[in-house]
Coordinates of C-alpha atoms in Angstrom, one line a residue:
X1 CA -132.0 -45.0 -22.4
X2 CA -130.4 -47.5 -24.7
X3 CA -128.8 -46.8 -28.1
X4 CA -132.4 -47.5 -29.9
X5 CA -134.1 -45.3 -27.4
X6 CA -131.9 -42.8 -27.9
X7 CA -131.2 -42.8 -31.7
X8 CA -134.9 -42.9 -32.2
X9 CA -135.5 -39.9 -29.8
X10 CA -132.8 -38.0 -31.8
X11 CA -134.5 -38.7 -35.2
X12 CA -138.1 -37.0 -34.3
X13 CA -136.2 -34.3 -33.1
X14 CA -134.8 -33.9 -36.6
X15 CA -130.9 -34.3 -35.2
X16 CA -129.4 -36.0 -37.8
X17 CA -126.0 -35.5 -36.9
X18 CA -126.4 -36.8 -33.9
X19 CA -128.1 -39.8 -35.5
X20 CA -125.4 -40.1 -37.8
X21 CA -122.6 -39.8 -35.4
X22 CA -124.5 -42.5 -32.6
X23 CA -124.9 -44.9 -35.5
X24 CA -121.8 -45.2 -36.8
X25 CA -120.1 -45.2 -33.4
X26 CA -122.7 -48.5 -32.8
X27 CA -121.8 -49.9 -35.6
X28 CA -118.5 -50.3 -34.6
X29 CA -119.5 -51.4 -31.1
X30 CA -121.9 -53.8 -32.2
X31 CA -119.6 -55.5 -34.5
X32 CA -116.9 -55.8 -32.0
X33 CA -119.1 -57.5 -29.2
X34 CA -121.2 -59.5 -31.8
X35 CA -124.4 -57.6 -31.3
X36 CA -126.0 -57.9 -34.6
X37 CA -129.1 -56.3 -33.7
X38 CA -127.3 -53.3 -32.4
X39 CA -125.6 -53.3 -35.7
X40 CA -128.8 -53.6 -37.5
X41 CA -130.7 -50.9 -35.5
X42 CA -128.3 -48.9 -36.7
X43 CA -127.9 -49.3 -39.9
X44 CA -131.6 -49.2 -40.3
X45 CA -131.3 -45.3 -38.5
X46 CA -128.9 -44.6 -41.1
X47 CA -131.8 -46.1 -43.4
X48 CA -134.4 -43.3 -42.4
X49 CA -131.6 -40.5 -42.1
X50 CA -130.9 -40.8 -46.1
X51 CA -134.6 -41.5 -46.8
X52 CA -135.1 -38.3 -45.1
X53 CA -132.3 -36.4 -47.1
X54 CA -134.0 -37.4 -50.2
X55 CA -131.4 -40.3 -50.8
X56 CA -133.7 -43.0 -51.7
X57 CA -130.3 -45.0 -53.4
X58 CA -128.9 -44.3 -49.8
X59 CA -131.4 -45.4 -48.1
X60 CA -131.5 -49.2 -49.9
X61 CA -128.4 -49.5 -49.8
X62 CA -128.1 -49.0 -46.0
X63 CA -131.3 -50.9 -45.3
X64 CA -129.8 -53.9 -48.0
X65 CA -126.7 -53.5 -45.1
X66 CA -129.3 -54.0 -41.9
X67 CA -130.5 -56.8 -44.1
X68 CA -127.5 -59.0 -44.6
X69 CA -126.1 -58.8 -40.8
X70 CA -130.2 -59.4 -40.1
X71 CA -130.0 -62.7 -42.1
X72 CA -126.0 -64.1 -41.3
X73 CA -127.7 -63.4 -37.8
X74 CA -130.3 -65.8 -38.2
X75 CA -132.4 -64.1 -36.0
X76 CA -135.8 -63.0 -38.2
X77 CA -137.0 -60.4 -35.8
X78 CA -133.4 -58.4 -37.2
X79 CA -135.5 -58.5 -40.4
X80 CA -138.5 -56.6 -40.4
X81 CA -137.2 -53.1 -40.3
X82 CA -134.8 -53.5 -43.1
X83 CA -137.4 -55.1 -44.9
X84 CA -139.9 -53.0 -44.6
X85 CA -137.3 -50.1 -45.3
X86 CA -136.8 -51.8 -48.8
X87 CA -140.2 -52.6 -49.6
X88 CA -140.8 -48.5 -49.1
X89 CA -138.2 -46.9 -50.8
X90 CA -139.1 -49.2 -53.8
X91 CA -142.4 -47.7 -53.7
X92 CA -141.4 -44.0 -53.3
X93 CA -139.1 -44.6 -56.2
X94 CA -142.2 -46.1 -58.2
X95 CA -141.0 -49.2 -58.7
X96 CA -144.0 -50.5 -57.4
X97 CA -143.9 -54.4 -58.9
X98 CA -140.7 -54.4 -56.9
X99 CA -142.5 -53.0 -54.0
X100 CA -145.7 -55.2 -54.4
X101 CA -143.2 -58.2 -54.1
X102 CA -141.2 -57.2 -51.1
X103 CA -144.3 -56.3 -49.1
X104 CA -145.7 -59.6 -49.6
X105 CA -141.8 -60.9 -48.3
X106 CA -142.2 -58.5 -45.5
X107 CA -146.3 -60.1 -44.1
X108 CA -145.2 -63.5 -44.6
X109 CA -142.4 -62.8 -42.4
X110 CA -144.1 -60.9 -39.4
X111 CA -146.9 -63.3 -40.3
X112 CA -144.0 -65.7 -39.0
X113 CA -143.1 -63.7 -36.2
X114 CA -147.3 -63.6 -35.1
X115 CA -146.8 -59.6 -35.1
X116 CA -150.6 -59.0 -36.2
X117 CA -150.5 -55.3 -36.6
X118 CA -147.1 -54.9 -38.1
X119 CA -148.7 -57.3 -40.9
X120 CA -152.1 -55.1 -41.2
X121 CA -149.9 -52.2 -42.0
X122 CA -147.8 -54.0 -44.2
X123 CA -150.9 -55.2 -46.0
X124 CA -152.3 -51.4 -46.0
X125 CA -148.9 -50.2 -47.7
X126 CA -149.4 -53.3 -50.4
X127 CA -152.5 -52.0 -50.8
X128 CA -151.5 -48.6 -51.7
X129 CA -149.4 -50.6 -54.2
X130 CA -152.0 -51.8 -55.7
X131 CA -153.8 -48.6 -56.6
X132 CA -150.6 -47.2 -57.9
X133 CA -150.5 -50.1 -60.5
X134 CA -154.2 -49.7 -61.4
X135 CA -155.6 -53.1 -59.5
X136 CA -158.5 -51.2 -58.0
X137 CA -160.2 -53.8 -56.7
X138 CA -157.5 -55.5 -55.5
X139 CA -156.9 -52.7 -53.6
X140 CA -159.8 -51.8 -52.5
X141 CA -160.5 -55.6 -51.1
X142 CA -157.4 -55.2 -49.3
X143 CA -158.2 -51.8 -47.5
X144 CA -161.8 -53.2 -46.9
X145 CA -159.9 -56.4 -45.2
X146 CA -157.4 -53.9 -43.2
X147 CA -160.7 -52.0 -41.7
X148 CA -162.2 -55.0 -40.7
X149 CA -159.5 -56.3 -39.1
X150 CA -158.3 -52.6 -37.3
X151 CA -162.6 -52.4 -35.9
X152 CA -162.4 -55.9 -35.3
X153 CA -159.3 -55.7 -32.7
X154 CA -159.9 -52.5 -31.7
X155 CA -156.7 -50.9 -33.0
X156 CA -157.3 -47.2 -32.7
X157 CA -154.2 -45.7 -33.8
X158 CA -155.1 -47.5 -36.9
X159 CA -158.2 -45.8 -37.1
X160 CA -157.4 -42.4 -39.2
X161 CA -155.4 -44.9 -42.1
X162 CA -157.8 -47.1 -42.8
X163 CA -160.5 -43.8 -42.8
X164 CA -158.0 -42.4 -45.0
X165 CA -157.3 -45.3 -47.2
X166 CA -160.7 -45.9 -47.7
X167 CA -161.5 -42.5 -49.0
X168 CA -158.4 -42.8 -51.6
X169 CA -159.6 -46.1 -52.7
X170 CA -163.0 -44.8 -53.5
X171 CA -161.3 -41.9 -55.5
X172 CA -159.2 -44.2 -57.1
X173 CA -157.4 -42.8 -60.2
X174 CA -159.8 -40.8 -61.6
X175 CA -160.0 -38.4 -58.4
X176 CA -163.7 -38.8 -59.1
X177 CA -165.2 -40.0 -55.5
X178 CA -167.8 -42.6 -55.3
X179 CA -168.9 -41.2 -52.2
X180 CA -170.8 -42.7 -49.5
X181 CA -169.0 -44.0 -46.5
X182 CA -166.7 -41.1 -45.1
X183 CA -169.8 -41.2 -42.5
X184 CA -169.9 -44.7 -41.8
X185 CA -165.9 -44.6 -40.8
X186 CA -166.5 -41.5 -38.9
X187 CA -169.0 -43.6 -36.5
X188 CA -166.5 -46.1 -36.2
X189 CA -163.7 -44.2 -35.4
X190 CA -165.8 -42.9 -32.3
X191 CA -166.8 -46.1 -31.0
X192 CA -163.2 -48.0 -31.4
X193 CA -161.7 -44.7 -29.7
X194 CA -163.9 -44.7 -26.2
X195 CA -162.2 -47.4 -24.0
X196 CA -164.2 -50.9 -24.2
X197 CA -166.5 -49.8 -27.2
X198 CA -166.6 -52.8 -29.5
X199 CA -166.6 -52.4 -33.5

């Protein structure tokens, strides 16, 4: 396996020493060879390990890190993960304007990069933006959009978000549910799921 594979192995198995240590041994590496997506893949580890510590501060400032070698680069695929490490901590820290704008930053780049389903998730987190600022309806247009387009393509893993998504939406911040279709994305989810079942 390569550093990625193995970094990324270590992290779901909660070993963040090891992630620590294999990152900053990388970084050092990478930025004697002139790898900077070696150097950003690890900074953007050391990202998630302080996001996971509870360091949101950390975790931006490591991701804003990934982000600059990403741009002197000039390679925009380094971007998205740093990105889209910025645009979430903002939004676990409740800024969420902040948030709302680097989501947007984050589609039209992957939109850029024609990465489809990195930008329907992007657009599902945005989403959950929305609600938190009390756009309900812009929110809730932009979850109906993301389960169109996760039926329509037959993304399955997407399947349980937007079912999820949908249900927050309709409790919006009341908690009071509108009820209604929990059934209807139950169907769905069964027919995306079975192999060559259309929407």
């Amino acid at each position: 396996m390569n550093f990625s594979e193995n970094v990324r192995s270590a992290f779901r198995r909660g070993e963040t020493g090891a992630v620590v240590r294999m990152s900053e041994a990388e970084i050092e590496r990478a930025r004697a060879a002139g790898d900077p997506a070696g150097e950003v893949e690890a900074r953007y580890s050391l990202a998630r390990v302080a996001i996971r510590g509870g360091d949101l501060p950390g975790g931006a400032a490591r991701a804003g890190e990934a982000l600059e070698v990403a741009l002197r680069s000039g390679d925009r695929r380094l971007e998205e993960r740093p990105r889209h490490v910025l645009a979430a901590v903002a939004r676990m820290s409740g800024d969420l304007l902040r948030a709302r704008d680097l989501y947007r930053e984050s589609i039209a780049l992957n939109e850029s990069l024609d990465q489809p389903m990195t930008v329907n998730s992007e657009y599902h987190n945005l989403a959950f933006c929305e609600l938190g600022l009390g756009n309900l309806d812009g929110a809730r247009n932009l979850f109906a959009e993301g389960r169109e387009r996760v039926f329509r393509n037959g993304w399955a893993d997407f399947v349980p978000y937007v079912c999820v998504a949908g249900r927050r939406a309709r409790l919006g911040r009341s908690g009071s549910p509108a009820g209604g279709a929990d059934d209807r994305c139950r169907g769905r989810r069964v027919r995306v799921a079975r192999p060559g079942a259309g929407p």
